[in-house]
CSV table of C-alpha atoms and ligand atoms in Angstrom, one decimal:
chain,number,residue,atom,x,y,z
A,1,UNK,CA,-118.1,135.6,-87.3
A,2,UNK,CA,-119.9,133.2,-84.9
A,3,UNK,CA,-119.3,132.6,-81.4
A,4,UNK,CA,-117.4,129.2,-81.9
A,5,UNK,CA,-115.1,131.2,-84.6
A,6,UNK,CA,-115.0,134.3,-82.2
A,7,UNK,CA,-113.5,132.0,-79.0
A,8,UNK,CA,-111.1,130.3,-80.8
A,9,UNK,CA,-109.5,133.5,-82.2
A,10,UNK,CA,-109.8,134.7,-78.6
A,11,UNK,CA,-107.7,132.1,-77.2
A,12,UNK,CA,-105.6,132.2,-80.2
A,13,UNK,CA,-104.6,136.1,-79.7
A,14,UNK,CA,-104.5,135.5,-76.1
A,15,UNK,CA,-101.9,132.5,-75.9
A,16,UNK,CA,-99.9,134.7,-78.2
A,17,UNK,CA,-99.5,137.8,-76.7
A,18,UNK,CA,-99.4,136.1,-73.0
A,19,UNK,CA,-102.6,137.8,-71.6
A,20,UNK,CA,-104.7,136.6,-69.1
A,21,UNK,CA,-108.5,137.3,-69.3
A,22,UNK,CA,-110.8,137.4,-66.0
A,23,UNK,CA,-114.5,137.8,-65.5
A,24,UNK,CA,-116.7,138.8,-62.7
A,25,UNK,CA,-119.6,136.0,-61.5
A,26,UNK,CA,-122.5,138.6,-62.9
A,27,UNK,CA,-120.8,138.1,-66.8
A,28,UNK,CA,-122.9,136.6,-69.2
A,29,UNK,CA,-121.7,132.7,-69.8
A,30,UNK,CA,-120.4,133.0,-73.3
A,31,UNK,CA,-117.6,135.7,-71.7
A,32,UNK,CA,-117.9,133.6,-67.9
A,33,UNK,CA,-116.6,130.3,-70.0
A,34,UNK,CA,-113.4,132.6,-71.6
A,35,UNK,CA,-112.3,133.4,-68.3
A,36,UNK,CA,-108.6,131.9,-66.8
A,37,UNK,CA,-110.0,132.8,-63.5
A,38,UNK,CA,-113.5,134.1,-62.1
A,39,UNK,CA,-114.4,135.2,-59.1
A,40,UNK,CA,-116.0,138.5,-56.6
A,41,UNK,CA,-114.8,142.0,-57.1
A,42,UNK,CA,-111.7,141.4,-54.2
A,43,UNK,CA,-110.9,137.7,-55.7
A,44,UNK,CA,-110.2,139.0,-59.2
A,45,UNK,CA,-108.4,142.1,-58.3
A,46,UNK,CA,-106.3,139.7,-55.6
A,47,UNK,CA,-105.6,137.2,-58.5
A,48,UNK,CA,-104.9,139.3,-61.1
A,49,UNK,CA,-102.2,141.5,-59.3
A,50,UNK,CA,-100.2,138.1,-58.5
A,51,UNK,CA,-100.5,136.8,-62.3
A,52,UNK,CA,-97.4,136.9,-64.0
A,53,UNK,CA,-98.9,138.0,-67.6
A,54,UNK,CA,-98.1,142.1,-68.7
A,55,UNK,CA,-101.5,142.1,-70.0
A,56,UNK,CA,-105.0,141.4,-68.3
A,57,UNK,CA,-108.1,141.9,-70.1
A,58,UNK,CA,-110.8,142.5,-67.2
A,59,UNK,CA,-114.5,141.2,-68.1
A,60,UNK,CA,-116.3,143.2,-65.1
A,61,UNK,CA,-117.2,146.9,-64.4
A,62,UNK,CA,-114.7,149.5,-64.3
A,63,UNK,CA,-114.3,150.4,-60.4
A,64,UNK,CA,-113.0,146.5,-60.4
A,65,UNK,CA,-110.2,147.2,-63.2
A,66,UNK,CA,-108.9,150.3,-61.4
A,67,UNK,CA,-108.9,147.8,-57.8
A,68,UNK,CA,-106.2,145.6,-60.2
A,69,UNK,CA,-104.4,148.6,-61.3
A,70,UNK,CA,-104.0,150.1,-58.0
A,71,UNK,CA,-102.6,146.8,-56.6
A,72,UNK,CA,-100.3,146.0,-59.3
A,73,UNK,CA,-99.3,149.5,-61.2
A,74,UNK,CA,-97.3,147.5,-63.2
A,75,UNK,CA,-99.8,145.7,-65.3
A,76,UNK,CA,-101.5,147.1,-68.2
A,77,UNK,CA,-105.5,146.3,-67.6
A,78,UNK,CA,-107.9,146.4,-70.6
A,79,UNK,CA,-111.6,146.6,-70.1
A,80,UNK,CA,-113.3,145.3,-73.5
A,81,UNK,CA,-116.3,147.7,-72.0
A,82,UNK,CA,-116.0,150.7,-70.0
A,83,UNK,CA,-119.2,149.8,-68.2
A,84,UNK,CA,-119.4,151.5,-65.1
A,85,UNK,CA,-121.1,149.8,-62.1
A,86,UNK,CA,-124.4,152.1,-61.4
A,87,UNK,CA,-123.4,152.2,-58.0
A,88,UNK,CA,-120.1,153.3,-57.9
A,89,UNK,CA,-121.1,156.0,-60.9
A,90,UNK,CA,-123.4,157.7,-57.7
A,91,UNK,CA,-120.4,159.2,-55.8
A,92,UNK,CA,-117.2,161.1,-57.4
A,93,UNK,CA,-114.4,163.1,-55.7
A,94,UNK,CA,-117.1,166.1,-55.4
A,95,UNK,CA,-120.0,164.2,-53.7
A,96,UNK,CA,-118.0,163.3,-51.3
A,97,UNK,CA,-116.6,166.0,-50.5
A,98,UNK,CA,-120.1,167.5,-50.6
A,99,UNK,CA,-121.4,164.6,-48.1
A,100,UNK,CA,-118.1,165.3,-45.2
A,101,UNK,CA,-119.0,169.1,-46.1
A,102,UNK,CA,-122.7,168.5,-44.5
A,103,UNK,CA,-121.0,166.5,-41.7
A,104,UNK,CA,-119.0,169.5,-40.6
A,105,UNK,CA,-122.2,171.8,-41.2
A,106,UNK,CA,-124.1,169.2,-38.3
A,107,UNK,CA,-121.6,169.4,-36.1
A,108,UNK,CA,-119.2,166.8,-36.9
A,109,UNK,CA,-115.4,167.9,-37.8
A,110,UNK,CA,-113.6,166.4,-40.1
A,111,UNK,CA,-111.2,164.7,-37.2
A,112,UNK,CA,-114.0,163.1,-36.0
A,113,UNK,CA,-115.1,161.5,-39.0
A,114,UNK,CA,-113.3,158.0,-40.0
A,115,UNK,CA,-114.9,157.1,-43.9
A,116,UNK,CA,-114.8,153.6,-45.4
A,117,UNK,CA,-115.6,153.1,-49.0
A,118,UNK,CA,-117.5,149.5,-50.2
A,119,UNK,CA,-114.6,148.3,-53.0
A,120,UNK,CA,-117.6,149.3,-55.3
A,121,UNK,CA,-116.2,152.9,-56.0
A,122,UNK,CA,-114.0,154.7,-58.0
A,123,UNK,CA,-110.3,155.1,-57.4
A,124,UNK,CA,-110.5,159.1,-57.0
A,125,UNK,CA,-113.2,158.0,-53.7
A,126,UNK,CA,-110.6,155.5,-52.7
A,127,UNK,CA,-108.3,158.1,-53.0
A,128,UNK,CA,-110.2,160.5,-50.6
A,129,UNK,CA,-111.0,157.9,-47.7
A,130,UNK,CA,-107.0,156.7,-47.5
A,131,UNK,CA,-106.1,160.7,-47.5
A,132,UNK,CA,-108.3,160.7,-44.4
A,133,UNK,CA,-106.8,157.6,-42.6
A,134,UNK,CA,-109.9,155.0,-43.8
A,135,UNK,CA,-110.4,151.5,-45.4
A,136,UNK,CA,-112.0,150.1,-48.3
A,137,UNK,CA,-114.4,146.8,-47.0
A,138,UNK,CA,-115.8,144.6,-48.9
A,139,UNK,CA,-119.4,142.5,-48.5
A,140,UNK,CA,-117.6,140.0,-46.4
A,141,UNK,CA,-115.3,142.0,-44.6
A,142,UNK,CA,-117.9,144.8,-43.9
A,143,UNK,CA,-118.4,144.0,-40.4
A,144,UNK,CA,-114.7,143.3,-39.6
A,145,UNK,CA,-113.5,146.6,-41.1
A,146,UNK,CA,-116.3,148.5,-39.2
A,147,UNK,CA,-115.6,146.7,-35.6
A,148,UNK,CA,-112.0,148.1,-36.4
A,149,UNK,CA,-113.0,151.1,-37.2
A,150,UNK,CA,-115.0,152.2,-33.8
A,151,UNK,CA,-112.0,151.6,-32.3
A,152,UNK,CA,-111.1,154.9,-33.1
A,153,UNK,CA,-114.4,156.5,-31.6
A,154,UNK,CA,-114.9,158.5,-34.6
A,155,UNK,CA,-118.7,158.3,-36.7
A,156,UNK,CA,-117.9,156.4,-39.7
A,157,UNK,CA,-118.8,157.8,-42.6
A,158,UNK,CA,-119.6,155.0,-45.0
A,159,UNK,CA,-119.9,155.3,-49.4
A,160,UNK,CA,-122.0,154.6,-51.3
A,161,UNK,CA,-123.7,151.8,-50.1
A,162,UNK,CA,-126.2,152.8,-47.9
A,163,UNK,CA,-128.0,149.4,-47.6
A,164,UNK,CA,-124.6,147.6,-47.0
A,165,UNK,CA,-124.1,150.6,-44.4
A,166,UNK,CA,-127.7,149.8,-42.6
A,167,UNK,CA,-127.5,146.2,-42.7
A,168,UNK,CA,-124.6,145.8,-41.4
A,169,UNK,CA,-125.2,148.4,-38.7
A,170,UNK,CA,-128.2,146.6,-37.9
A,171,UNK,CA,-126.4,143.2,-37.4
A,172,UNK,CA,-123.8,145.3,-35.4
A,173,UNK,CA,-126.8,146.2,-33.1
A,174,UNK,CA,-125.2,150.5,-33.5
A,175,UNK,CA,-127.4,152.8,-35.7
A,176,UNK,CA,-127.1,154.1,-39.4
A,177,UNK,CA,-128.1,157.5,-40.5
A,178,UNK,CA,-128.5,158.7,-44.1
A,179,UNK,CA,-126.4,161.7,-45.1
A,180,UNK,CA,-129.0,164.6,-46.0
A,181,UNK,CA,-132.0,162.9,-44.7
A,182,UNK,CA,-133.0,165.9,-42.1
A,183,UNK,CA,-131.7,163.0,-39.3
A,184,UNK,CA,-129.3,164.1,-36.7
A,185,UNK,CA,-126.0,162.4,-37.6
A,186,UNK,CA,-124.5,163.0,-34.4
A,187,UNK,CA,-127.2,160.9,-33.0
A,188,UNK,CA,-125.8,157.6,-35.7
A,189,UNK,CA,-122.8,155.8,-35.3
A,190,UNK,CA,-122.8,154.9,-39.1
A,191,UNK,CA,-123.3,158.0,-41.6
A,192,UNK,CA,-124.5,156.2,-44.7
A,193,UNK,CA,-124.2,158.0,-48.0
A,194,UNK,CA,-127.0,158.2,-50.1
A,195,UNK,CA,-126.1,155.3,-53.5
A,196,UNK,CA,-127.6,151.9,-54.0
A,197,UNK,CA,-127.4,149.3,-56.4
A,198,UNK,CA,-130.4,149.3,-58.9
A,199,UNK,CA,-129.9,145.8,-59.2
A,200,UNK,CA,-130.4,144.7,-55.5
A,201,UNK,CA,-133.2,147.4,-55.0
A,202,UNK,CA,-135.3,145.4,-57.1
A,203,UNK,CA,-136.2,142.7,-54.4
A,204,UNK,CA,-139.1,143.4,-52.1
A,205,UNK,CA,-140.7,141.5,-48.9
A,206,UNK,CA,-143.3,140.9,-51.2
A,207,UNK,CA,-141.3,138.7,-53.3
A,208,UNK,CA,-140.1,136.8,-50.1
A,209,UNK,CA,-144.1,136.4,-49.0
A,210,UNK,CA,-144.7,135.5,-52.4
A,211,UNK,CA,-142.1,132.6,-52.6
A,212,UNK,CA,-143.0,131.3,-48.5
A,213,UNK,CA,-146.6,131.1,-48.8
A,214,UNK,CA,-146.2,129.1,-52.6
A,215,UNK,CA,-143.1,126.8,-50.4
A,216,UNK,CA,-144.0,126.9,-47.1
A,217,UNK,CA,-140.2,125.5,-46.5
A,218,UNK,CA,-138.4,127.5,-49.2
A,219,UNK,CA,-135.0,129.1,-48.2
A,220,UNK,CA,-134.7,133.0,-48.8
A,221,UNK,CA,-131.1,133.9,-49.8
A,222,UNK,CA,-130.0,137.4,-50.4
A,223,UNK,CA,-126.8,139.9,-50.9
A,224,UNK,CA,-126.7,143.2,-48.2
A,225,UNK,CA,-127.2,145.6,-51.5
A,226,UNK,CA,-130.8,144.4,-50.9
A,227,UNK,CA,-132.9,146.9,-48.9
A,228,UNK,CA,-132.7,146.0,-44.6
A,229,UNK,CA,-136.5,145.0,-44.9
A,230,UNK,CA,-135.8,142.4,-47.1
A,231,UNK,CA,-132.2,141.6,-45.7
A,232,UNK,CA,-134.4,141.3,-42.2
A,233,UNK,CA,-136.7,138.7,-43.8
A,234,UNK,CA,-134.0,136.1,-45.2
A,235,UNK,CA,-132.6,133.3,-44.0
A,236,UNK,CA,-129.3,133.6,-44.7
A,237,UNK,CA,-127.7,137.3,-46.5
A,238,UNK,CA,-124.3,137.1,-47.5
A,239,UNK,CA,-121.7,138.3,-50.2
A,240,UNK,CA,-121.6,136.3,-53.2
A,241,UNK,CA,-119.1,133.9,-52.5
A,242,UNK,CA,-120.8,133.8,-49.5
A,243,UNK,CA,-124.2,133.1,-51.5
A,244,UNK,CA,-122.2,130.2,-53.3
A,245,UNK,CA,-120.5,128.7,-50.8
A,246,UNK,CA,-124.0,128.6,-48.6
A,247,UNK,CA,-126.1,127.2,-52.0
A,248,UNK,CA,-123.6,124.9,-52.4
A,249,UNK,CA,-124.0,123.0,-49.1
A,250,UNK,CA,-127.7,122.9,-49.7
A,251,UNK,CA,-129.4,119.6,-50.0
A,252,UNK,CA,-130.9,119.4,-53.9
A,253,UNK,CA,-134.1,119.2,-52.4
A,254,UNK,CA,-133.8,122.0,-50.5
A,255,UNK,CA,-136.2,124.8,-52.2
A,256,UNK,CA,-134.1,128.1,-52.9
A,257,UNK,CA,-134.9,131.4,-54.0
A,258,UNK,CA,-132.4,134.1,-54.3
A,259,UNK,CA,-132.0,137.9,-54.3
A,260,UNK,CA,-128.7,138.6,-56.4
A,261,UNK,CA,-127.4,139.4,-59.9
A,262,UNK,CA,-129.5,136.8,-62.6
A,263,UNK,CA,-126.4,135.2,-64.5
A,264,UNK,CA,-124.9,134.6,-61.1
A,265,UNK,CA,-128.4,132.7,-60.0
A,266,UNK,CA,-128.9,131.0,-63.1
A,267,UNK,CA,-125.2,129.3,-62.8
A,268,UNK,CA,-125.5,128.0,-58.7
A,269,UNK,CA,-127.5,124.9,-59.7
A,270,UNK,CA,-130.6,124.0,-61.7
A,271,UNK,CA,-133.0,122.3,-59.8
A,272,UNK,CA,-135.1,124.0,-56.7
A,273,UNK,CA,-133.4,127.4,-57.3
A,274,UNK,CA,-135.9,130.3,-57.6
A,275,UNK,CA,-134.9,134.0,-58.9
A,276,UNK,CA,-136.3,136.3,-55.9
A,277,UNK,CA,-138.3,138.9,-58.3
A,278,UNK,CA,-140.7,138.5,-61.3
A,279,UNK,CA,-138.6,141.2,-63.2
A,280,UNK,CA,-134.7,139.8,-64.5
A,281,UNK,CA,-132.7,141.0,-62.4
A,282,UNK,CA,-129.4,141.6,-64.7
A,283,UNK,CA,-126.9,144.3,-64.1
A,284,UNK,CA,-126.9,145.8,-67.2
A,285,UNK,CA,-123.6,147.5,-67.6
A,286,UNK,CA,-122.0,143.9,-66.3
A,287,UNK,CA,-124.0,142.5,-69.4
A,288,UNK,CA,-122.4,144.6,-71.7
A,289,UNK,CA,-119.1,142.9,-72.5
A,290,UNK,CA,-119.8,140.8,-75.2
A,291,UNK,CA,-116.9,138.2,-76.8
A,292,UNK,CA,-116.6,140.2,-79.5
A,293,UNK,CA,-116.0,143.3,-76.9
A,294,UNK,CA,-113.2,140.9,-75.9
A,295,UNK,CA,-112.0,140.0,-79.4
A,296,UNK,CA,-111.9,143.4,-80.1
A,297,UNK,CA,-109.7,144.6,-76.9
A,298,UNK,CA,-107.2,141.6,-78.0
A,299,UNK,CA,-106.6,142.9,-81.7
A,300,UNK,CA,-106.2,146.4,-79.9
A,301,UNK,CA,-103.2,144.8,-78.1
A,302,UNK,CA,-102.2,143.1,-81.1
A,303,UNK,CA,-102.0,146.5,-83.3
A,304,UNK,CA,-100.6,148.3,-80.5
A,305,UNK,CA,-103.5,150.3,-80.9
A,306,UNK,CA,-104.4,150.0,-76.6
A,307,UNK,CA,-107.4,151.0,-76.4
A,308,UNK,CA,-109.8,151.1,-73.2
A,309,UNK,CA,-106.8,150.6,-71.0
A,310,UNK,CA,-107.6,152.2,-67.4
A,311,UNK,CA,-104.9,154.9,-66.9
A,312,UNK,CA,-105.3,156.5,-62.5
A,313,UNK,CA,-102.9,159.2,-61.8
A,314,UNK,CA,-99.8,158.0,-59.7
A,315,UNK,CA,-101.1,160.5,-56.9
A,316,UNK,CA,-104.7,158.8,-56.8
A,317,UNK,CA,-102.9,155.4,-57.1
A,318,UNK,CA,-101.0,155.7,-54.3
A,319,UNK,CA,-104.1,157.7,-51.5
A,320,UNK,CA,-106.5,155.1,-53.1
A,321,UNK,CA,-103.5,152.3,-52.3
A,322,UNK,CA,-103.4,152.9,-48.9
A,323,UNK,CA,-107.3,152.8,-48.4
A,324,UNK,CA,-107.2,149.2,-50.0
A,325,UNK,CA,-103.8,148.3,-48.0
A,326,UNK,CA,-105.6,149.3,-44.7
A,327,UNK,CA,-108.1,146.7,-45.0
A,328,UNK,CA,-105.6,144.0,-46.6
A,329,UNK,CA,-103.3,144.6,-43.2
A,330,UNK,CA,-106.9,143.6,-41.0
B,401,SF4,FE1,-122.8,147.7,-59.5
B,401,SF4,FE2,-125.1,146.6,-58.7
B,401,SF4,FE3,-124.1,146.0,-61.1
B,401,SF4,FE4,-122.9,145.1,-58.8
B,401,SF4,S1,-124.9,144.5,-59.6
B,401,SF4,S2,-121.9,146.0,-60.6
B,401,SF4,S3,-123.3,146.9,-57.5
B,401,SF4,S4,-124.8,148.0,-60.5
């Protein structure tokens, strides 16, 4: 079947069995174009849990399809992948445990310790920073959630973004510490944990020196998953609606080159828009999901058959709930 056959027996199968199909900004276009609504990680989850179709087939990475379910039990969610974000992969249940484990071992009880999870993690991590009384944050929200959270005058203990956890320390003008490092946490206000995003780790200062001496009056845009070197170096860093809202406002004329996700560059606007590294930077799991993937997931509906629906335990719902909720009420 080719790809004109395959989308309109996708919308076919979709209109008839009333389910609504979503896809992150890093999908590939032929899956991007399907979508009844796109958007970041916290847009689709937020849109999804208010749509009034049973069924939701979520284009994305997994940690984004558990965000839905935990919002809206309710809905059955469908991933035509299970692709798992790399980043959210580097931390379960026991790594963090592990990580508050070394806290208490410096020094630092576990009253004293006040976690917030990036929404890129699974819903058993959720689960463990609500049982402890902390938030989920988002790119955007980062700094807000973390100016709330001092208020408490514990260290924050923040997973498993440690780049989004120093740059936004550094902004903050407190200082960021990497779990296991041989640093003195007690000494940080911000206790990273050690994950990254592959994707985002492959832009360097010397793509940014590259780009500024070939256009003197180019524009360096990148996400806070970048490394703080190269966060410290650009001209504007921001999440990536943040990215396309600040694009969008850009003369044509204005010279661009970005640091984020390759499908989501390649869609902002053609002319004077530059790819910050020589290597693609594609997240491979997101790249996964195919429209067959998606045809596939539909028929499984269909035929009752269900398959790759994301199941959480009511108990993890609920801890990983309140984590979300915390930083929904801010
Ligand atoms: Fe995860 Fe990075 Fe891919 Fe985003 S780009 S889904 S953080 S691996």
């Amino acid at each position: 079947m080719n790809n004109t056959e395959l989308k309109e027996r996708i919308i076919t199968l979709k209109n008839e069995l009333h389910v609504s199909i979503v896809a992150h900004f890093y999908q590939k276009d032929e899956v991007f174009d399907l979508a009844d609504f796109a958007g970041d990680s916290l847009q689709l989850a937020q849109w999804a849990a208010l749509d009034k179709n049973p069924f939701l087939v979520f284009c994305g990475v997994g940690f984004m399809g558990q965000s839905v379910k935990i919002l809206a039990p309710e809905k059955r969610v469908f991933m035509p992948k299970i692709a798992c974000c790399a980043m959210a992969r580097m931390i379960d249940a026991d790594y963090f445990d592990a990580n508050v484990q070394l806290l208490n071992e410096a020094g630092i009880p576990n009253e004293n310790i006040l976690p917030i999870t990036y929404i890129n993690s699974s819903a058993e991590v959720k689960a463990r920073v609500g049982m402890m009384g902390g938030y989920v944050c988002t790119s955007s929200n980062a700094k807000k959630i973390i100016t709330q959270a001092l208020k408490s005058n514990k260290k924050i203990m923040f997973v498993p973004d440690r780049c989004l956890g120093q740059n936004i320390a550094k902004e903050m003008g407190l200082k960021a510490c990497v779990i296991g490092d041989g640093s003195d946490p007690k000494n940080a206000d911000i206790l990273c944990y050690n994950g990254f995003c592959s994707v985002h780790q492959l832009f360097d200062v010397e793509d940014i020196t590259f780009y500024r001496e070939k256009y003197p009056t180019i524009l360096i845009v990148t996400h806070p998953e970048c490394k703080p070197e190269v966060c410290d170096q650009s001209d504007f860093v921001g999440s990536t609606s943040q990215i396309i809202e600040y694009v969008a406002k850009l003369p044509l004329t204005q010279k661009v080159a970005i640091g984020t996700e390759y499908n989501m560059i390649k869609r902002l606007r053609k002319e004077n828009t530059y790819v910050l590294s020589s290597t693609k930077p594609e997240c491979p799991t997101m790249n996964e999901t195919t429209l067959e993937d998606v045809y596939n997931t539909l028929l499984s509906i269909k035929e009752e058959r269900f398959e790759n629906e994301i199941q959480i335990s009511e108990e993890t719902r609920e801890w990983a709930f309140k984590a979300l909720n915390r930083m929904f009420e801010l």
